[in-house]
C-alpha cells in the first residue's frame, strides 16, 4: 500500500489552515467601562469602532498606513455599507478578538468580513464594503501598489 503525504487528510487540512491564517488578521481588544452601556454590556455601536480599529491595524500590518495614504496619495477608504449582526454581548473587562478577512479587492471597492469573538465564541459579525476616494471625495480605482499589497497578504482575492 502506497501512502502519499501530499494526499493525506492531515496535510490537506494543514494547507487549508495555513491558507486561512494567511487571509485573516487578528486584533485583540479589552472592553473598558467607556465601551459599555448601563447594563455593563458593550454598546452595539462600539462594535463598529472596534471593527474600524481592527481594519486599520490589519492594513498597517501589511504596510498600508491611512495617514500616509491621505498625505502622499490623496486617497482614503470610506465605509460605503456595513451590516452588523450582534449574536451575544461583550462585557466589561472581556478580551475580544476581532478577525479581519479581505474577501474581494477590485475597482474602487474592497469587501471585508469581520468577526468578533469572546473566548472563541462569535458574538458579532460584520460585512463591510469600503470605497476608495480621493481628496475631492470622488471614487477612484485602487492604486495598483495598494491592491497588490492586499492580494499578497490575503491571496488572490
N, CA, C and O atoms as a DFTB+ gen file, in Angstrom:
628 C
 N C O
     1  1       0.845      -1.177       0.000
     2  2       0.000       0.000       0.000
     3  2       0.892       1.243       0.000
     4  3       1.801       1.380       0.819
     5  1       0.611       2.120      -0.921
     6  2       1.389       3.340      -1.058
     7  2       0.695       4.481      -0.324
     8  3      -0.525       4.635      -0.395
     9  1       1.494       5.279       0.382
    10  2       0.945       6.411       1.118
    11  2       1.640       7.681       0.651
    12  3       2.869       7.748       0.614
    13  1       0.860       8.672       0.302
    14  2       1.417       9.950      -0.126
    15  2       1.067      11.020       0.900
    16  3      -0.103      11.258       1.200
    17  1       2.098      11.655       1.426
    18  2       1.884      12.734       2.395
    19  2       1.067      13.854       1.767
    20  3       0.218      14.453       2.427
    21  1       1.322      14.134       0.498
    22  2       0.647      15.242      -0.176
    23  2      -0.848      15.014      -0.331
    24  3      -1.600      15.970      -0.522
    25  1      -1.292      13.761      -0.253
    26  2      -2.713      13.467      -0.417
    27  2      -3.389      13.118       0.903
    28  3      -4.582      12.815       0.924
    29  1      -2.650      13.155       1.992
    30  2      -3.230      12.774       3.280
    31  2      -4.193      13.851       3.769
    32  3      -3.989      15.034       3.497
    33  1      -5.245      13.448       4.492
    34  2      -6.202      14.423       5.030
    35  2      -5.549      15.427       5.980
    36  3      -5.945      16.592       6.023
    37  1      -4.559      14.980       6.731
    38  2      -3.882      15.885       7.669
    39  2      -3.143      16.975       6.905
    40  3      -3.225      18.150       7.261
    41  1      -2.425      16.590       5.858
    42  2      -1.683      17.559       5.056
    43  2      -2.649      18.545       4.402
    44  3      -2.407      19.752       4.399
    45  1      -3.738      18.026       3.852
    46  2      -4.736      18.885       3.211
    47  2      -5.327      19.859       4.227
    48  3      -5.511      21.037       3.921
    49  1      -5.625      19.376       5.427
    50  2      -6.168      20.241       6.482
    51  2      -5.173      21.316       6.892
    52  3      -5.547      22.467       7.114
    53  1      -3.903      20.933       6.992
    54  2      -2.870      21.911       7.352
    55  2      -2.725      22.986       6.283
    56  3      -2.538      24.160       6.602
    57  1      -2.811      22.589       5.018
    58  2      -2.746      23.575       3.934
    59  2      -3.913      24.548       4.014
    60  3      -3.739      25.756       3.853
    61  1      -5.107      24.011       4.265
    62  2      -6.290      24.854       4.379
    63  2      -6.154      25.798       5.575
    64  3      -6.472      26.983       5.474
    65  1      -5.682      25.270       6.703
    66  2      -5.478      26.091       7.893
    67  2      -4.467      27.199       7.621
    68  3      -4.684      28.342       8.023
    69  1      -3.372      26.880       6.950
    70  2      -2.356      27.878       6.614
    71  2      -2.947      28.959       5.716
    72  3      -2.695      30.148       5.911
    73  1      -3.734      28.535       4.733
    74  2      -4.354      29.487       3.819
    75  2      -5.295      30.420       4.586
    76  3      -5.312      31.628       4.349
    77  1      -6.075      29.847       5.504
    78  2      -6.982      30.667       6.304
    79  2      -6.207      31.637       7.184
    80  3      -6.599      32.793       7.338
    81  1      -5.103      31.163       7.762
    82  2      -4.301      32.022       8.633
    83  2      -3.684      33.170       7.848
    84  3      -3.600      34.289       8.356
    85  1      -3.254      32.913       6.626
    86  2      -2.677      33.972       5.807
    87  2      -3.715      35.028       5.461
    88  3      -3.384      36.201       5.285
    89  1      -4.963      34.612       5.363
    90  2      -6.003      35.516       4.913
    91  2      -6.755      36.211       6.041
    92  3      -7.674      36.986       5.777
    93  1      -6.389      35.955       7.279
    94  2      -7.111      36.538       8.401
    95  2      -6.145      37.256       9.337
    96  3      -5.102      36.720       9.713
    97  1      -6.512      38.461       9.698
    98  2      -5.724      39.232      10.663
    99  2      -6.479      39.223      11.986
   100  3      -7.704      39.347      12.008
   101  1      -5.760      39.078      13.071
   102  2      -6.372      39.024      14.397
   103  2      -5.941      40.235      15.227
   104  3      -4.765      40.597      15.254
   105  1      -6.912      40.853      15.903
   106  2      -6.657      42.045      16.711
   107  2      -7.333      41.883      18.077
   108  3      -8.561      41.836      18.151
   109  1      -6.543      41.798      19.161
   110  2      -7.147      41.677      20.492
   111  2      -7.557      43.043      21.034
   112  3      -6.908      44.052      20.761
   113  1      -8.640      43.058      21.802
   114  2      -9.134      44.315      22.353
   115  2      -9.835      44.044      23.682
   116  3     -10.679      43.153      23.774
   117  1      -9.487      44.804      24.694
   118  2     -10.148      44.662      26.001
   119  2     -11.313      45.645      26.073
   120  3     -11.218      46.771      25.583
   121  1     -12.409      45.210      26.688
   122  2     -13.586      46.056      26.863
   123  2     -13.413      46.883      28.141
   124  3     -13.223      46.342      29.230
   125  1     -13.484      48.197      27.978
   126  2     -13.382      49.116      29.114
   127  2     -14.769      49.652      29.465
   128  3     -15.720      49.488      28.700
   129  1     -14.872      50.284      30.613
   130  2     -16.165      50.789      31.072
   131  2     -16.762      51.784      30.070
   132  3     -17.980      51.853      29.910
   133  1     -15.902      52.549      29.402
   134  2     -16.392      53.521      28.410
   135  2     -17.074      52.850      27.218
   136  3     -17.806      53.503      26.474
   137  1     -16.834      51.541      27.033
   138  2     -17.406      50.800      25.909
   139  2     -18.771      50.197      26.227
   140  3     -19.435      49.658      25.342
   141  1     -19.192      50.286      27.493
   142  2     -20.395      49.566      27.911
   143  2     -21.582      50.492      28.142
   144  3     -21.444      51.707      28.280
   145  1     -22.754      49.865      28.176
   146  2     -23.979      50.600      28.482
   147  2     -24.281      50.474      29.979
   148  3     -23.440      50.000      30.742
   149  1     -25.466      50.893      30.396
   150  2     -25.838      50.873      31.812
   151  2     -25.894      49.458      32.389
   152  3     -25.797      49.280      33.603
   153  1     -26.049      48.466      31.535
   154  2     -26.105      47.065      31.980
   155  2     -24.730      46.411      32.036
   156  3     -24.606      45.257      32.446
   157  1     -23.695      47.146      31.624
   158  2     -22.346      46.578      31.624
   159  2     -22.023      45.771      30.379
   160  3     -21.010      45.073      30.331
   161  1     -22.893      45.865      29.362
   162  2     -22.660      45.166      28.092
   163  2     -22.110      46.159      27.072
   164  3     -22.367      47.359      27.160
   165  1     -21.352      45.649      26.106
   166  2     -20.818      46.519      25.057
   167  2     -21.984      47.157      24.313
   168  3     -22.871      46.461      23.818
   169  1     -21.978      48.476      24.237
   170  2     -22.979      49.204      23.462
   171  2     -22.764      48.861      21.994
   172  3     -21.635      48.913      21.506
   173  1     -23.845      48.508      21.278
   174  2     -23.738      47.947      19.930
   175  2     -22.893      48.784      18.975
   176  3     -22.144      48.227      18.173
   177  1     -22.996      50.104      19.043
   178  2     -22.251      50.965      18.113
   179  2     -20.744      50.841      18.310
   180  3     -19.971      51.132      17.397
   181  1     -20.330      50.414      19.486
   182  2     -18.897      50.266      19.736
   183  2     -18.291      49.109      18.954
   184  3     -17.087      49.103      18.699
   185  1     -19.109      48.125      18.568
   186  2     -18.585      47.059      17.717
   187  2     -18.084      47.632      16.386
   188  3     -17.122      47.126      15.808
   189  1     -18.745      48.689      15.908
   190  2     -18.303      49.349      14.674
   191  2     -16.938      50.004      14.888
   192  3     -16.071      49.931      14.017
   193  1     -16.748      50.640      16.039
   194  2     -15.447      51.250      16.355
   195  2     -14.368      50.184      16.499
   196  3     -13.249      50.355      16.014
   197  1     -14.707      49.087      17.167
   198  2     -13.735      48.002      17.338
   199  2     -13.310      47.454      15.976
   200  3     -12.129      47.203      15.738
   201  1     -14.286      47.274      15.088
   202  2     -14.001      46.732      13.751
   203  2     -13.133      47.698      12.949
   204  3     -12.240      47.271      12.217
   205  1     -13.391      48.993      13.083
   206  2     -12.581      50.006      12.394
   207  2     -11.128      49.940      12.865
   208  3     -10.203      49.988      12.054
   209  1     -10.939      49.831      14.164
   210  2      -9.578      49.718      14.702
   211  2      -8.882      48.478      14.151
   212  3      -7.715      48.528      13.762
   213  1      -9.607      47.376      14.123
   214  2      -9.023      46.120      13.634
   215  2      -8.654      46.220      12.155
   216  3      -7.591      45.748      11.752
   217  1      -9.528      46.836      11.335
   218  2      -9.208      47.009       9.907
   219  2      -7.983      47.892       9.741
   220  3      -7.112      47.604       8.920
   221  1      -7.912      48.971      10.519
   222  2      -6.771      49.881      10.441
   223  2      -5.479      49.162      10.801
   224  3      -4.473      49.313      10.107
   225  1      -5.493      48.385      11.876
   226  2      -4.292      47.655      12.290
   227  2      -3.944      46.546      11.309
   228  3      -2.768      46.241      11.110
   229  1      -4.942      45.948      10.703
   230  2      -4.703      44.939       9.670
   231  2      -3.957      45.563       8.497
   232  3      -2.951      45.026       8.033
   233  1      -4.453      46.691       8.026
   234  2      -3.797      47.386       6.913
   235  2      -2.389      47.826       7.302
   236  3      -1.451      47.691       6.516
   237  1      -2.248      48.346       8.501
   238  2      -0.930      48.784       8.976
   239  2       0.056      47.618       9.000
   240  3       1.234      47.797       8.688
   241  1      -0.414      46.431       9.366
   242  2       0.467      45.262       9.465
   243  2       1.026      44.835       8.110
   244  3       2.037      44.134       8.047
   245  1       0.373      45.252       7.033
   246  2       0.885      44.913       5.695
   247  2       1.457      46.138       4.981
   248  3       1.657      46.123       3.766
   249  1       1.717      47.197       5.751
   250  2       2.399      48.356       5.191
   251  2       1.505      49.414       4.583
   252  3       1.971      50.243       3.801
   253  1       0.223      49.400       4.930
   254  2      -0.700      50.424       4.427
   255  2      -1.099      51.299       5.611
   256  3      -1.777      50.842       6.532
   257  1      -0.673      52.564       5.579
   258  2      -0.919      53.498       6.665
   259  2      -1.894      54.564       6.176
   260  3      -1.620      55.254       5.194
   261  1      -3.034      54.701       6.861
   262  2      -4.052      55.665       6.431
   263  2      -3.511      57.085       6.312
   264  3      -3.759      57.761       5.314
   265  1      -2.775      57.541       7.322
   266  2      -2.270      58.919       7.313
   267  2      -1.355      59.162       6.119
   268  3      -1.452      60.195       5.458
   269  1      -0.463      58.207       5.844
   270  2       0.437      58.337       4.688
   271  2      -0.334      58.274       3.377
   272  3      -0.023      59.000       2.433
   273  1      -1.334      57.410       3.320
   274  2      -2.148      57.267       2.117
   275  2      -2.834      58.595       1.780
   276  3      -2.883      59.004       0.619
   277  1      -3.356      59.252       2.802
   278  2      -4.044      60.531       2.603
   279  2      -3.044      61.611       2.204
   280  3      -3.266      62.342       1.239
   281  1      -1.939      61.712       2.951
   282  2      -0.948      62.762       2.713
   283  2      -0.224      62.573       1.382
   284  3      -0.095      63.517       0.603
   285  1       0.243      61.363       1.124
   286  2       1.068      61.095      -0.051
   287  2       0.260      60.963      -1.341
   288  3       0.626      61.520      -2.377
   289  1      -0.844      60.218      -1.261
   290  2      -1.602      59.896      -2.474
   291  2      -2.938      60.618      -2.583
   292  3      -3.574      60.590      -3.636
   293  1      -3.367      61.266      -1.503
   294  2      -4.674      61.921      -1.521
   295  2      -5.818      60.922      -1.591
   296  3      -6.911      61.255      -2.048
   297  1      -5.565      59.687      -1.134
   298  2      -6.579      58.631      -1.173
   299  2      -6.965      58.221       0.235
   300  3      -6.175      58.329       1.173
   301  1      -8.197      57.748       0.363
   302  2      -8.638      57.216       1.651
   303  2      -9.756      56.210       1.428
   304  3     -10.414      56.202       0.388
   305  1      -9.953      55.359       2.435
   306  2     -11.068      54.422       2.417
   307  2     -12.211      55.006       3.236
   308  3     -11.997      55.554       4.317
   309  1     -13.415      54.886       2.716
   310  2     -14.612      55.257       3.472
   311  2     -15.551      54.058       3.462
   312  3     -15.522      53.241       2.543
   313  1     -16.374      53.965       4.483
   314  2     -17.336      52.867       4.551
   315  2     -18.514      53.206       3.649
   316  3     -19.189      54.218       3.835
   317  1     -18.746      52.347       2.675
   318  2     -19.884      52.513       1.763
   319  2     -21.119      51.838       2.345
   320  3     -22.226      52.372       2.277
   321  1     -20.911      50.654       2.919
   322  2     -22.008      49.959       3.584
   323  2     -21.450      49.063       4.675
   324  3     -20.297      48.635       4.631
   325  1     -22.301      48.792       5.655
   326  2     -21.877      47.959       6.779
   327  2     -23.096      47.234       7.336
   328  3     -24.133      47.841       7.602
   329  1     -22.951      45.931       7.506
   330  2     -24.005      45.137       8.134
   331  2     -23.423      44.517       9.393
   332  3     -22.456      43.757       9.329
   333  1     -24.013      44.843      10.541
   334  2     -23.570      44.320      11.832
   335  2     -24.623      43.354      12.344
   336  3     -25.808      43.684      12.403
   337  1     -24.182      42.156      12.715
   338  2     -25.075      41.158      13.285
   339  2     -24.579      40.837      14.694
   340  3     -23.535      40.206      14.860
   341  1     -25.330      41.273      15.708
   342  2     -24.951      41.021      17.105
   343  2     -25.574      39.708      17.561
   344  3     -26.794      39.547      17.522
   345  1     -24.739      38.776      17.990
   346  2     -25.202      37.446      18.380
   347  2     -25.200      37.249      19.894
   348  3     -25.998      36.475      20.423
   349  1     -24.319      37.935      20.579
   350  2     -24.204      37.874      22.040
   351  2     -23.522      39.164      22.482
   352  3     -23.127      39.979      21.649
   353  1     -23.387      39.343      23.769
   354  2     -22.821      40.598      24.271
   355  2     -21.422      40.421      24.832
   356  3     -21.115      39.442      25.511
   357  1     -20.585      41.404      24.526
   358  2     -19.324      41.520      25.226
   359  2     -19.600      42.253      26.527
   360  3     -20.550      43.031      26.619
   361  1     -18.777      42.006      27.526
   362  2     -18.981      42.637      28.832
   363  2     -17.696      43.296      29.318
   364  3     -16.606      43.040      28.806
   365  1     -17.856      44.135      30.304
   366  2     -16.739      44.847      30.904
   367  2     -15.596      43.895      31.227
   368  3     -15.804      42.851      31.846
   369  1     -14.395      44.256      30.810
   370  2     -13.141      43.545      31.049
   371  2     -12.938      42.305      30.183
   372  3     -11.907      41.642      30.298
   373  1     -13.903      41.977      29.316
   374  2     -13.688      40.873      28.373
   375  2     -12.529      41.215      27.450
   376  3     -12.296      42.382      27.137
   377  1     -11.812      40.198      27.022
   378  2     -10.826      40.371      25.958
   379  2     -11.463      39.795      24.704
   380  3     -11.736      38.597      24.621
   381  1     -11.694      40.660      23.739
   382  2     -12.303      40.260      22.480
   383  2     -11.219      40.086      21.434
   384  3     -10.142      40.674      21.531
   385  1     -11.516      39.275      20.439
   386  2     -10.612      39.113      19.306
   387  2     -11.394      39.472      18.053
   388  3     -12.448      38.896      17.782
   389  1     -10.873      40.424      17.294
   390  2     -11.521      40.826      16.050
   391  2     -10.706      40.255      14.906
   392  3      -9.527      40.571      14.748
   393  1     -11.346      39.408      14.108
   394  2     -10.684      38.802      12.960
   395  2     -11.162      39.512      11.700
   396  3     -12.359      39.716      11.498
   397  1     -10.208      39.882      10.863
   398  2     -10.496      40.627       9.644
   399  2     -10.044      39.827       8.443
   400  3      -8.924      39.318       8.395
   401  1     -10.938      39.725       7.472
   402  2     -10.647      38.992       6.238
   403  2     -11.092      39.846       5.053
   404  3     -12.272      40.175       4.927
   405  1     -10.152      40.200       4.193
   406  2     -10.483      40.940       2.980
   407  2     -10.935      39.930       1.938
   408  3     -10.141      39.117       1.467
   409  1     -12.220      39.983       1.579
   410  2     -12.806      38.991       0.674
   411  2     -12.559      39.309      -0.792
   412  3     -12.261      38.422      -1.591
   413  1     -12.687      40.590      -1.136
   414  2     -12.610      40.954      -2.552
   415  2     -12.026      42.352      -2.688
   416  3     -12.424      43.280      -1.984
   417  1     -11.078      42.484      -3.605
   418  2     -10.459      43.774      -3.892
   419  2     -10.578      44.008      -5.383
   420  3     -10.147      43.177      -6.183
   421  1     -11.158      45.133      -5.762
   422  2     -11.249      45.420      -7.187
   423  2     -11.926      46.744      -7.455
   424  3     -12.805      47.173      -6.708
   425  1     -11.508      47.385      -8.525
   426  2     -12.098      48.666      -8.884
   427  2     -11.912      49.671      -7.770
   428  3     -10.794      49.925      -7.321
   429  1     -13.032      50.245      -7.327
   430  2     -12.967      51.248      -6.262
   431  2     -13.342      50.674      -4.906
   432  3     -13.235      51.364      -3.892
   433  1     -13.784      49.410      -4.871
   434  2     -14.272      48.903      -3.588
   435  2     -13.508      47.694      -3.072
   436  3     -12.865      46.954      -3.816
   437  1     -13.613      47.536      -1.767
   438  2     -12.986      46.427      -1.056
   439  2     -14.057      45.832      -0.145
   440  3     -14.707      46.555       0.610
   441  1     -14.236      44.517      -0.218
   442  2     -15.217      43.844       0.637
   443  2     -14.485      43.144       1.778
   444  3     -13.517      42.415       1.562
   445  1     -14.967      43.383       2.994
   446  2     -14.307      42.871       4.194
   447  2     -15.321      42.133       5.068
   448  3     -16.441      42.602       5.271
   449  1     -14.912      40.973       5.582
   450  2     -15.694      40.252       6.593
   451  2     -14.934      40.327       7.903
   452  3     -13.713      40.175       7.940
   453  1     -15.673      40.564       8.975
   454  2     -15.040      40.606      10.287
   455  2     -15.895      39.838      11.290
   456  3     -17.123      39.822      11.206
   457  1     -15.218      39.207      12.231
   458  2     -15.930      38.543      13.321
   459  2     -15.306      38.982      14.636
   460  3     -14.099      39.204      14.735
   461  1     -16.155      39.100      15.633
   462  2     -15.698      39.466      16.967
   463  2     -16.014      38.290      17.879
   464  3     -17.160      37.853      17.981
   465  1     -14.976      37.787      18.541
   466  2     -15.160      36.618      19.399
   467  2     -14.763      36.928      20.837
   468  3     -13.928      37.788      21.116
   469  1     -15.400      36.188      21.728
   470  2     -15.052      36.210      23.147
   471  2     -14.879      34.759      23.563
   472  3     -15.816      33.965      23.475
   473  1     -13.682      34.415      24.014
   474  2     -13.374      33.036      24.412
   475  2     -13.780      32.045      23.318
   476  3     -14.430      31.036      23.591
   477  1     -13.392      32.343      22.089
   478  2     -13.616      31.511      20.898
   479  2     -15.084      31.413      20.477
   480  3     -15.408      30.618      19.594
   481  1     -15.967      32.188      21.074
   482  2     -17.377      32.209      20.674
   483  2     -17.652      33.492      19.895
   484  3     -17.357      34.588      20.373
   485  1     -18.212      33.357      18.704
   486  2     -18.520      34.533      17.883
   487  2     -19.677      35.289      18.525
   488  3     -20.751      34.731      18.752
   489  1     -19.442      36.566      18.813
   490  2     -20.501      37.385      19.410
   491  2     -21.034      38.449      18.446
   492  3     -22.100      39.019      18.676
   493  1     -20.288      38.717      17.362
   494  2     -20.760      39.678      16.361
   495  2     -20.037      39.425      15.042
   496  3     -18.880      39.004      15.016
   497  1     -20.746      39.689      13.956
   498  2     -20.135      39.610      12.629
   499  2     -20.443      40.900      11.883
   500  3     -21.470      41.541      12.107
   501  1     -19.533      41.259      10.997
   502  2     -19.725      42.455      10.178
   503  2     -19.364      42.144       8.739
   504  3     -18.395      41.435       8.470
   505  1     -20.142      42.674       7.824
   506  2     -19.825      42.664       6.398
   507  2     -19.710      44.129       6.001
   508  3     -20.674      44.887       6.106
   509  1     -18.533      44.518       5.550
   510  2     -18.248      45.928       5.279
   511  2     -17.778      46.085       3.840
   512  3     -16.967      45.298       3.353
   513  1     -18.290      47.100       3.169
   514  2     -17.793      47.468       1.846
   515  2     -17.142      48.837       1.983
   516  3     -17.777      49.813       2.384
   517  1     -15.857      48.884       1.638
   518  2     -15.100      50.132       1.665
   519  2     -14.979      50.659       0.245
   520  3     -14.882      49.882      -0.705
   521  1     -14.985      51.971       0.101
   522  2     -14.752      52.597      -1.195
   523  2     -13.489      53.440      -1.087
   524  3     -13.231      54.061      -0.056
   525  1     -12.718      53.455      -2.145
   526  2     -11.522      54.286      -2.203
   527  2     -11.923      55.608      -2.857
   528  3     -12.477      55.624      -3.956
   529  1     -11.636      56.716      -2.167
   530  2     -11.968      58.034      -2.718
   531  2     -10.736      58.929      -2.684
   532  3      -9.774      58.673      -1.960
   533  1     -10.795      60.001      -3.501
   534  2      -9.698      60.973      -3.500
   535  2     -10.057      62.145      -2.591
   536  3     -11.101      62.138      -1.940
   537  1      -9.188      63.144      -2.552
   538  2      -9.393      64.287      -1.652
   539  2     -10.608      65.130      -2.031
   540  3     -11.067      65.949      -1.234
   541  1     -11.131      64.935      -3.238
   542  2     -12.349      65.634      -3.656
   543  2     -13.589      64.779      -3.388
   544  3     -14.682      65.102      -3.853
   545  1     -13.417      63.692      -2.640
   546  2     -14.491      62.748      -2.291
   547  2     -15.081      62.031      -3.496
   548  3     -16.237      61.609      -3.474
   549  1     -14.283      61.897      -4.544
   550  2     -14.713      61.176      -5.749
   551  2     -14.158      59.757      -5.705
   552  3     -13.004      59.557      -5.325
   553  1     -14.967      58.770      -6.088
   554  2     -14.470      57.391      -6.121
   555  2     -13.339      57.248      -7.136
   556  3     -13.413      57.774      -8.246
   557  1     -12.294      56.528      -6.734
   558  2     -11.164      56.260      -7.637
   559  2     -10.760      54.797      -7.502
   560  3     -10.929      54.176      -6.452
   561  1     -10.222      54.268      -8.597
   562  2      -9.735      52.887      -8.570
   563  2      -8.592      52.766      -7.570
   564  3      -7.814      53.700      -7.373
   565  1      -8.508      51.610      -6.953
   566  2      -7.410      51.353      -6.030
   567  2      -6.089      51.442      -6.760
   568  3      -5.941      50.936      -7.873
   569  1      -5.142      52.086      -6.129
   570  2      -3.776      52.152      -6.619
   571  2      -3.258      50.718      -6.772
   572  3      -3.526      49.875      -5.916
   573  1      -2.521      50.433      -7.848
   574  2      -2.016      49.077      -8.110
   575  2      -1.151      48.571      -6.961
   576  3      -1.235      47.399      -6.593
   577  1      -0.322      49.442      -6.392
   578  2       0.536      49.057      -5.273
   579  2      -0.300      48.634      -4.063
   580  3       0.002      47.640      -3.402
   581  1      -1.345      49.396      -3.787
   582  2      -2.248      49.107      -2.678
   583  2      -2.959      47.772      -2.894
   584  3      -3.013      46.934      -1.994
   585  1      -3.498      47.586      -4.082
   586  2      -4.194      46.333      -4.408
   587  2      -3.243      45.145      -4.316
   588  3      -3.623      44.084      -3.822
   589  1      -2.008      45.317      -4.788
   590  2      -1.030      44.222      -4.731
   591  2      -0.671      43.850      -3.299
   592  3      -0.509      42.670      -2.989
   593  1      -0.545      44.846      -2.421
   594  2      -0.250      44.544      -1.016
   595  2      -1.368      43.703      -0.406
   596  3      -1.109      42.732       0.305
   597  1      -2.609      44.083      -0.690
   598  2      -3.748      43.328      -0.172
   599  2      -3.774      41.912      -0.742
   600  3      -4.004      40.946      -0.014
   601  1      -3.540      41.798      -2.034
   602  2      -3.576      40.479      -2.677
   603  2      -2.425      39.591      -2.222
   604  3      -2.583      38.375      -2.114
   605  1      -1.271      40.192      -1.955
   606  2      -0.127      39.414      -1.480
   607  2      -0.417      38.839      -0.100
   608  3      -0.124      37.672       0.161
   609  1      -0.986      39.646       0.777
   610  2      -1.265      39.186       2.138
   611  2      -2.437      38.219       2.187
   612  3      -2.358      37.175       2.833
   613  1      -3.518      38.561       1.510
   614  2      -4.745      37.776       1.614
   615  2      -4.909      36.750       0.505
   616  3      -5.895      36.014       0.481
   617  1      -3.967      36.696      -0.398
   618  2      -4.092      35.776      -1.518
   619  2      -4.825      36.459      -2.648
   620  3      -5.263      37.601      -2.514
   621  1      -4.958      35.774      -3.741
   622  2      -5.633      36.332      -4.914
   623  2      -7.108      36.461      -4.594
   624  3      -7.825      35.462      -4.556
   625  1      -7.573      37.693      -4.362
   626  2      -8.956      37.930      -3.970
   627  2      -9.664      38.808      -4.960
   628  3     -10.844      39.111      -4.784
